[in-house]
PDB file of C-alpha atoms in Angstrom:
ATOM      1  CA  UNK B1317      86.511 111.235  96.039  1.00 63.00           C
ATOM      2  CA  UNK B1318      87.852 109.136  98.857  1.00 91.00           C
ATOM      3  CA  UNK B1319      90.641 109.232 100.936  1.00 97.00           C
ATOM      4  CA  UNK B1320      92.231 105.783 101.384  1.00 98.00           C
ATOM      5  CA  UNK B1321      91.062 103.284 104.137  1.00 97.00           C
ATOM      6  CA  UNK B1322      93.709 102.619 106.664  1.00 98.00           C
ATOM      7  CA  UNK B1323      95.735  99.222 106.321  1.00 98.00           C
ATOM      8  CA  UNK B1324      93.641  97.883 109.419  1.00 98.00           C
ATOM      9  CA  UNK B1325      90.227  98.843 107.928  1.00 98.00           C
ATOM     10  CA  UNK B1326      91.294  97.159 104.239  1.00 98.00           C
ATOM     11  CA  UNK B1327      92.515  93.910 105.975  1.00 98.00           C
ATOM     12  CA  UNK B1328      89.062  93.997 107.372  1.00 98.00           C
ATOM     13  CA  UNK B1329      86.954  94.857 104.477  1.00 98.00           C
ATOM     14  CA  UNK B1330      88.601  91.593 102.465  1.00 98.00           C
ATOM     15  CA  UNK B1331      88.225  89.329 105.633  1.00 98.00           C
ATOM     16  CA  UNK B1332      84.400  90.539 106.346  1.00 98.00           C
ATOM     17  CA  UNK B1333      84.446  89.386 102.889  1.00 98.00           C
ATOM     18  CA  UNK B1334      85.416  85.546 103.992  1.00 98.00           C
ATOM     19  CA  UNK B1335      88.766  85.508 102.540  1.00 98.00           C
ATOM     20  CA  UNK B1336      91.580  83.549 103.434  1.00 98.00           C
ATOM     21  CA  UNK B1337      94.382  86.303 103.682  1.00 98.00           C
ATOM     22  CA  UNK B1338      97.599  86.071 104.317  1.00 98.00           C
ATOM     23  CA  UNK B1339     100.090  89.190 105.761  1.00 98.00           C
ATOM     24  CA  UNK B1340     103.264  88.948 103.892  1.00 98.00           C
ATOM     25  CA  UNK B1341     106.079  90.490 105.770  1.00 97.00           C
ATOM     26  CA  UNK B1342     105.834  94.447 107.083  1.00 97.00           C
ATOM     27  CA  UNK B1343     102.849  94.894 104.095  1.00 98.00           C
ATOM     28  CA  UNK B1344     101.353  97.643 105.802  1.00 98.00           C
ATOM     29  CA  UNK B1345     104.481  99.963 105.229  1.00 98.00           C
ATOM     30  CA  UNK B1346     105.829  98.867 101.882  1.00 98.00           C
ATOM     31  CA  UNK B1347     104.758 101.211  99.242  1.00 98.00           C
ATOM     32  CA  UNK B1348     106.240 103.912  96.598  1.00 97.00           C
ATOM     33  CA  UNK B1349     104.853 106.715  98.367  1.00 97.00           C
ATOM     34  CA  UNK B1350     107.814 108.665  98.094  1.00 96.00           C
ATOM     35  CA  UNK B1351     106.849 108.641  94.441  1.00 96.00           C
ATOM     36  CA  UNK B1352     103.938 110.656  94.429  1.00 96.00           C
ATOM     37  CA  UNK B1353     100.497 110.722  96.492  1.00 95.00           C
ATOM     38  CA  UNK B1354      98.140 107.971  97.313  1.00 97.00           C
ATOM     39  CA  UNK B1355      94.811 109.067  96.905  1.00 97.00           C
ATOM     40  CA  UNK B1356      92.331 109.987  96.571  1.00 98.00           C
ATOM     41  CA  UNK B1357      91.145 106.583  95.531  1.00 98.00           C
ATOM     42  CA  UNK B1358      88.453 105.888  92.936  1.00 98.00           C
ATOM     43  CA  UNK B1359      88.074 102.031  92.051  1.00 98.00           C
ATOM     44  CA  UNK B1360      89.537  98.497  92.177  1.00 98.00           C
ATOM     45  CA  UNK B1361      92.067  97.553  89.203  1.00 98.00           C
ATOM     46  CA  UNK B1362      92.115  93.654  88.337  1.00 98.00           C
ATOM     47  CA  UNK B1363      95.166  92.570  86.633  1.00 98.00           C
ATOM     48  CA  UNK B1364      96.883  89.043  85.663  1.00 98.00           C
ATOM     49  CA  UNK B1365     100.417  88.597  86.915  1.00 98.00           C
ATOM     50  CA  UNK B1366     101.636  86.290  83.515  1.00 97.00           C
ATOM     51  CA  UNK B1367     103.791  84.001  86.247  1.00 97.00           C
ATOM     52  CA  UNK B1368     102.684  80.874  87.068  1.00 96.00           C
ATOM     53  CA  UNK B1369     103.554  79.596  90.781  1.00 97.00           C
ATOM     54  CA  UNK B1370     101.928  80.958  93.734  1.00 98.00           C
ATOM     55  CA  UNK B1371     105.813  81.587  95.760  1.00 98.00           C
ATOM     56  CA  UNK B1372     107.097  83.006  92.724  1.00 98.00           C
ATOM     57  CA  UNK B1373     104.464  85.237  92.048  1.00 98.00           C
ATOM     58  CA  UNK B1374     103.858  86.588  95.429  1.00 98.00           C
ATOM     59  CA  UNK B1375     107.678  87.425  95.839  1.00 98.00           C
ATOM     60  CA  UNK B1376     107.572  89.131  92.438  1.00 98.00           C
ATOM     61  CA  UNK B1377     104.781  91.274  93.478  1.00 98.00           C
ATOM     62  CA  UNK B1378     105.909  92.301  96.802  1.00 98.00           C
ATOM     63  CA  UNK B1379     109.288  93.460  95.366  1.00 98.00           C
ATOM     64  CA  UNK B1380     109.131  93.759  91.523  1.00 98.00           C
ATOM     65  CA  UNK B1381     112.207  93.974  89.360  1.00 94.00           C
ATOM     66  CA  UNK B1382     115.059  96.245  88.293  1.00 94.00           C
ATOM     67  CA  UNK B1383     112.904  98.173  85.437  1.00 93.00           C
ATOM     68  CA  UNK B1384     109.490  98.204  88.155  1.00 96.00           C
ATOM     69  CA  UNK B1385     110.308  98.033  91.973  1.00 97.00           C
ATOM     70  CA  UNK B1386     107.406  97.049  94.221  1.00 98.00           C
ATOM     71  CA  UNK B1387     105.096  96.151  95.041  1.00 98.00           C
ATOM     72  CA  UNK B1388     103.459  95.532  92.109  1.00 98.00           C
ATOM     73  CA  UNK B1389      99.894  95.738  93.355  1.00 98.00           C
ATOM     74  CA  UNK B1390      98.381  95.755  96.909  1.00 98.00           C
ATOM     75  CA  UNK B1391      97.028  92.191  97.273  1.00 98.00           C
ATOM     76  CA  UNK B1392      98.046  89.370  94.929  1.00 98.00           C
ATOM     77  CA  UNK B1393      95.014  86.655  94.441  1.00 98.00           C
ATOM     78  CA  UNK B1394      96.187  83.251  93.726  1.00 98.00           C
ATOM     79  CA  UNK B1395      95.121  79.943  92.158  1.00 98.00           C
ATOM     80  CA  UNK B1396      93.423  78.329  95.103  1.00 98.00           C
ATOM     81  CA  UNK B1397      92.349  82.162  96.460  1.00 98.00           C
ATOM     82  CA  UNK B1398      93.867  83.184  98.737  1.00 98.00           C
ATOM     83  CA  UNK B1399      94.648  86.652  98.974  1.00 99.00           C
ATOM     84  CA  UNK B1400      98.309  87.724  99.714  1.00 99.00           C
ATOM     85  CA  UNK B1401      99.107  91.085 101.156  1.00 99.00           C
ATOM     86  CA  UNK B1402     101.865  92.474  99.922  1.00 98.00           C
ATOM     87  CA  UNK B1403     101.729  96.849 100.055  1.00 98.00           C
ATOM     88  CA  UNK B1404      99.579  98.927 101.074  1.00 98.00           C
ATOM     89  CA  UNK B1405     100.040 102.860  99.662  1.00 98.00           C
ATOM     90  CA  UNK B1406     101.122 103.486  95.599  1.00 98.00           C
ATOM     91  CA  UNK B1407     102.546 100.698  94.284  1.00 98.00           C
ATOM     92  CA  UNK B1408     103.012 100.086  90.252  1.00 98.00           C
ATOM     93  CA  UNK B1409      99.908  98.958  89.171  1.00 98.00           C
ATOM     94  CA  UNK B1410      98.210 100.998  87.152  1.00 98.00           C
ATOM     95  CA  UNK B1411     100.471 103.786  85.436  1.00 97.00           C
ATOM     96  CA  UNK B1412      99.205 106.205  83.582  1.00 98.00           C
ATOM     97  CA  UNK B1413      95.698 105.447  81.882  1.00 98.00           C
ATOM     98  CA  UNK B1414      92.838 107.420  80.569  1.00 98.00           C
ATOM     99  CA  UNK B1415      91.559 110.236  82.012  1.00 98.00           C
ATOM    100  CA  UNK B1416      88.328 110.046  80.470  1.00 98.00           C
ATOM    101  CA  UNK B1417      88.137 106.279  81.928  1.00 98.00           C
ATOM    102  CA  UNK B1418      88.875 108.019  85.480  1.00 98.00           C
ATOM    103  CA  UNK B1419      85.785 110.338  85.095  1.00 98.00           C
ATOM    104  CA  UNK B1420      83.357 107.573  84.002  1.00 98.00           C
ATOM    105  CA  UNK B1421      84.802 105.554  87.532  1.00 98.00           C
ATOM    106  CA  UNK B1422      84.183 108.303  89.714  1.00 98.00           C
ATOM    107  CA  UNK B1423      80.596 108.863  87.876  1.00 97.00           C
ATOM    108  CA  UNK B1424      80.008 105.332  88.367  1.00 97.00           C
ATOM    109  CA  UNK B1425      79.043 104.946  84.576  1.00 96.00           C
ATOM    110  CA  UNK B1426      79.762 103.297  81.658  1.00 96.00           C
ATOM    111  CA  UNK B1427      83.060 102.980  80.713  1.00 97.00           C
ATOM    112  CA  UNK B1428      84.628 104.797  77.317  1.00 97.00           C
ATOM    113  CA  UNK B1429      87.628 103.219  75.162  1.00 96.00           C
ATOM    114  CA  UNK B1430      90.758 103.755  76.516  1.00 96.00           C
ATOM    115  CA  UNK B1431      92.547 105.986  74.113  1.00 95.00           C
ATOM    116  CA  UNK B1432      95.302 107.909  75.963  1.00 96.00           C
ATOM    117  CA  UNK B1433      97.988 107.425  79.166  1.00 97.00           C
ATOM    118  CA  UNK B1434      97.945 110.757  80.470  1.00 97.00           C
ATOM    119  CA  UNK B1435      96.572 110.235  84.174  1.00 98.00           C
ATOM    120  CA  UNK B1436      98.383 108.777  86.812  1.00 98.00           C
ATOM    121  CA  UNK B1437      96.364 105.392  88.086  1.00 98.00           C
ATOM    122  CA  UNK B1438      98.597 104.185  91.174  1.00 98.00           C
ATOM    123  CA  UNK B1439      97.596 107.712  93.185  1.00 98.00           C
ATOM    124  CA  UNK B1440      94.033 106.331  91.923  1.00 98.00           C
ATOM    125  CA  UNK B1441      93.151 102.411  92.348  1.00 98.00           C
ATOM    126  CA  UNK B1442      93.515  99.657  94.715  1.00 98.00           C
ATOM    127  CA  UNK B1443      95.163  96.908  92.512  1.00 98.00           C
ATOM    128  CA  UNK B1444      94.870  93.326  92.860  1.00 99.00           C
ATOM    129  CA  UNK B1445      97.327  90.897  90.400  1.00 98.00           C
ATOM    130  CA  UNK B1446      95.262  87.854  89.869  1.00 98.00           C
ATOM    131  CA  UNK B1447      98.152  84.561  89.487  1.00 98.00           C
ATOM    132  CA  UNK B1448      97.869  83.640  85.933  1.00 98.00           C
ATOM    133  CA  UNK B1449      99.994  83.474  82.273  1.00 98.00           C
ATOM    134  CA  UNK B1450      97.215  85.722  80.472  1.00 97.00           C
ATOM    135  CA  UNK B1451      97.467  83.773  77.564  1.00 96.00           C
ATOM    136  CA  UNK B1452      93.985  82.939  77.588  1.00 94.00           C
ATOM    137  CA  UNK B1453      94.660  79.498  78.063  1.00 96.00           C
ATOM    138  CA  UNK B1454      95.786  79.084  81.511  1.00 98.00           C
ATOM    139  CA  UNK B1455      92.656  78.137  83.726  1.00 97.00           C
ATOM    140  CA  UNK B1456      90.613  80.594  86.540  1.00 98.00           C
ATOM    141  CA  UNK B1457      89.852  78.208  89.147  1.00 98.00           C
ATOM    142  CA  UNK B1458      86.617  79.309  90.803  1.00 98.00           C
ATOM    143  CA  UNK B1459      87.829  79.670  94.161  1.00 98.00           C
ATOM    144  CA  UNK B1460      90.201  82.574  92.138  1.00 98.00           C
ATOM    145  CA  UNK B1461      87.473  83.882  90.574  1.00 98.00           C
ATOM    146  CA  UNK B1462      85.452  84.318  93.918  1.00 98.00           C
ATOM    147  CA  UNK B1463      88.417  85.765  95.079  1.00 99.00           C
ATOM    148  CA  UNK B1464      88.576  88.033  93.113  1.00 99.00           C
ATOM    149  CA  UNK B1465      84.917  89.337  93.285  1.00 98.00           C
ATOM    150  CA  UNK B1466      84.933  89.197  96.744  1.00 98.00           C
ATOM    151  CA  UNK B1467      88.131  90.868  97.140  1.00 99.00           C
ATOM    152  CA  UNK B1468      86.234  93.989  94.805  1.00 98.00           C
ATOM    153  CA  UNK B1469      83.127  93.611  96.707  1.00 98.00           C
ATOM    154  CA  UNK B1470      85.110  94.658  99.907  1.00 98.00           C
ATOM    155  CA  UNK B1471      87.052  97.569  98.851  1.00 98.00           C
ATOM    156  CA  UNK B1472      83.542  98.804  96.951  1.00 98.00           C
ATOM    157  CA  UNK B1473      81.777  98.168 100.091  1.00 98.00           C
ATOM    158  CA  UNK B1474      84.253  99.988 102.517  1.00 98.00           C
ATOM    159  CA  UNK B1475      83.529 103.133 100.439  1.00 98.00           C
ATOM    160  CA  UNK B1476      80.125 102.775  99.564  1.00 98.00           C
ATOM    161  CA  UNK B1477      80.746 102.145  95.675  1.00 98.00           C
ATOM    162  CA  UNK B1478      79.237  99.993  93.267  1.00 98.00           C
ATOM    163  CA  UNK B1479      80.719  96.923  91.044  1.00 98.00           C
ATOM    164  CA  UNK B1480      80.900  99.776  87.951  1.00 98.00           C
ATOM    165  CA  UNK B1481      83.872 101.144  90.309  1.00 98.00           C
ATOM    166  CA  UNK B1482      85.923  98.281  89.418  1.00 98.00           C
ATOM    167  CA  UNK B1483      87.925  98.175  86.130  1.00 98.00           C
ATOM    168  CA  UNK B1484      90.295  95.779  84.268  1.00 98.00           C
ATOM    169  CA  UNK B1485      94.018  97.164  83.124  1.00 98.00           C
ATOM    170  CA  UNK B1486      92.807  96.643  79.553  1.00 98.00           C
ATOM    171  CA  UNK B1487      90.000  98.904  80.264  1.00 98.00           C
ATOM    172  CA  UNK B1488      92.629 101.871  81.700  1.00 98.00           C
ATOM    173  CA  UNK B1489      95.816 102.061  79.577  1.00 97.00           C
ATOM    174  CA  UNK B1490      95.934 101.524  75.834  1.00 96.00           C
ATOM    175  CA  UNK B1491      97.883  98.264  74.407  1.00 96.00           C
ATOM    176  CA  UNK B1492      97.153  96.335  78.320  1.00 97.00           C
ATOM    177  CA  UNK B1493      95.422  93.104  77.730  1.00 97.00           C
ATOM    178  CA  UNK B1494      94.640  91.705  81.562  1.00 98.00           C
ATOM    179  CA  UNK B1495      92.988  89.961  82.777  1.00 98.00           C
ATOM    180  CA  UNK B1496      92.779  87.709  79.558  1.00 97.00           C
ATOM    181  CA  UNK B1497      90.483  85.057  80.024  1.00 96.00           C
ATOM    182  CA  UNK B1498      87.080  86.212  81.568  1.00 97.00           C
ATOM    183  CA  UNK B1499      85.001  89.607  80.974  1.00 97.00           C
ATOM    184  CA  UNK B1500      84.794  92.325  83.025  1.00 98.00           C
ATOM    185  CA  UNK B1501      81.380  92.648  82.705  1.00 98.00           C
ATOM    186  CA  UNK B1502      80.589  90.089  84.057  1.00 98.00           C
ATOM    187  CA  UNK B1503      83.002  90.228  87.006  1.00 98.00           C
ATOM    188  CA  UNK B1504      81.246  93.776  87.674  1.00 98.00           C
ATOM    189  CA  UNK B1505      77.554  91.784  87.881  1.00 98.00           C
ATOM    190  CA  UNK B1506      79.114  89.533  89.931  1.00 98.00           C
ATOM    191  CA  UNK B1507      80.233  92.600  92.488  1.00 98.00           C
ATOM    192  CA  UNK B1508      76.929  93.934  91.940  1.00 98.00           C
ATOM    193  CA  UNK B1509      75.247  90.690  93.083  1.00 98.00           C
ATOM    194  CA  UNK B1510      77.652  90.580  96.303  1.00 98.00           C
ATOM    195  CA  UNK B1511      77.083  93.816  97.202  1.00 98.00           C
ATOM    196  CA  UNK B1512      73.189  93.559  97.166  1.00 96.00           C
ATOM    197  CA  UNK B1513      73.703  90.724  99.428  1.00 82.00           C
TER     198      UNK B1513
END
């Protein structure tokens, strides 16, 4: 179990990381904390946005919509990789996932199917909404998809976790398909690889 890092100290883990980020308006005090608790944190959720556009999907991030307010994650990763910052605290990432998937993230172990939604995941997980329709056809640049592990790597590394602490939605809440269009697996070797480095 880990308390949250500060906004200062997770602006720092992603730029230690070589990131290009970018501080999009008062980030560090935009949150739904009056919601419920933040923490303790866990892991690192990956999600695609299904938006194309890196303005549009930014905005829509930082402030949601009338059935989800935002922000929508914590950091919004887009095509060319750049990370955008757009809440820090709960936001409506995750929603309520698996608790059996929780346990096998904190144990750092192999994850089980994801067969129920009874565990809230925004007190739980960093989020990051990767720019991209999810329909399996729309490209991941590679400067998105080093983004993306980098942008893991950091958070994992600020708390002294490995790549198994990251997850995909599709791997939290049944009937979630992101991200569509590369394998979590893999992404988690990749983080693994960084880390060692």
């Amino acid at each position: 179990m880990a308390p949250p890092m500060s906004a200062s100290g997770f602006l720092d883990a992603l730029r230690a990381e070589g990131l290009a980020v970018v501080e999009v308006g008062d980030w560090r005090n935009h949150n739904r904390n009056h919601k419920g608790p933040w923490g303790p944190v866990h892991g690192v959720m990956i999600h695609h946005t299904v938006t194309s556009g890196s303005a549009h999907t930014v905005q829509l991030c930082r402030d949601g919509h009338t059935a989800l307010p935002g922000p929508l994650c914590h950091g919004v990763i887009t095509k060319d990789g750049s990370v955008h910052l757009v809440g820090y605290g709960r936001a409506n990432h995750a929603g309520l996932g698996d608790d059996e998937v929780l346990r096998a993230v904190i144990a750092e172990q192999g994850l089980p199917s994801d067969n129920e939604a009874n565990t809230d995941g925004n007190r739980h997980f960093y989020g990051f909404e990767c720019e991209n329709l999810g329909d399996g056809e729309d490209p991941w640049p590679a400067a998105q998809l080093d983004a993306i592990v980098r942008a893991a790597a950091g958070v994992c590394r600020a708390h002294g976790w490995s790549g198994r602490s990251v997850i995909g939605h599709l791997e939290w809440q049944p009937g979630k398909v992101d991200p569509r269009g590369f394998g979590m697996d893999r992404l988690r070797e990749r983080v693994a690889e960084r880390l060692k480095g």
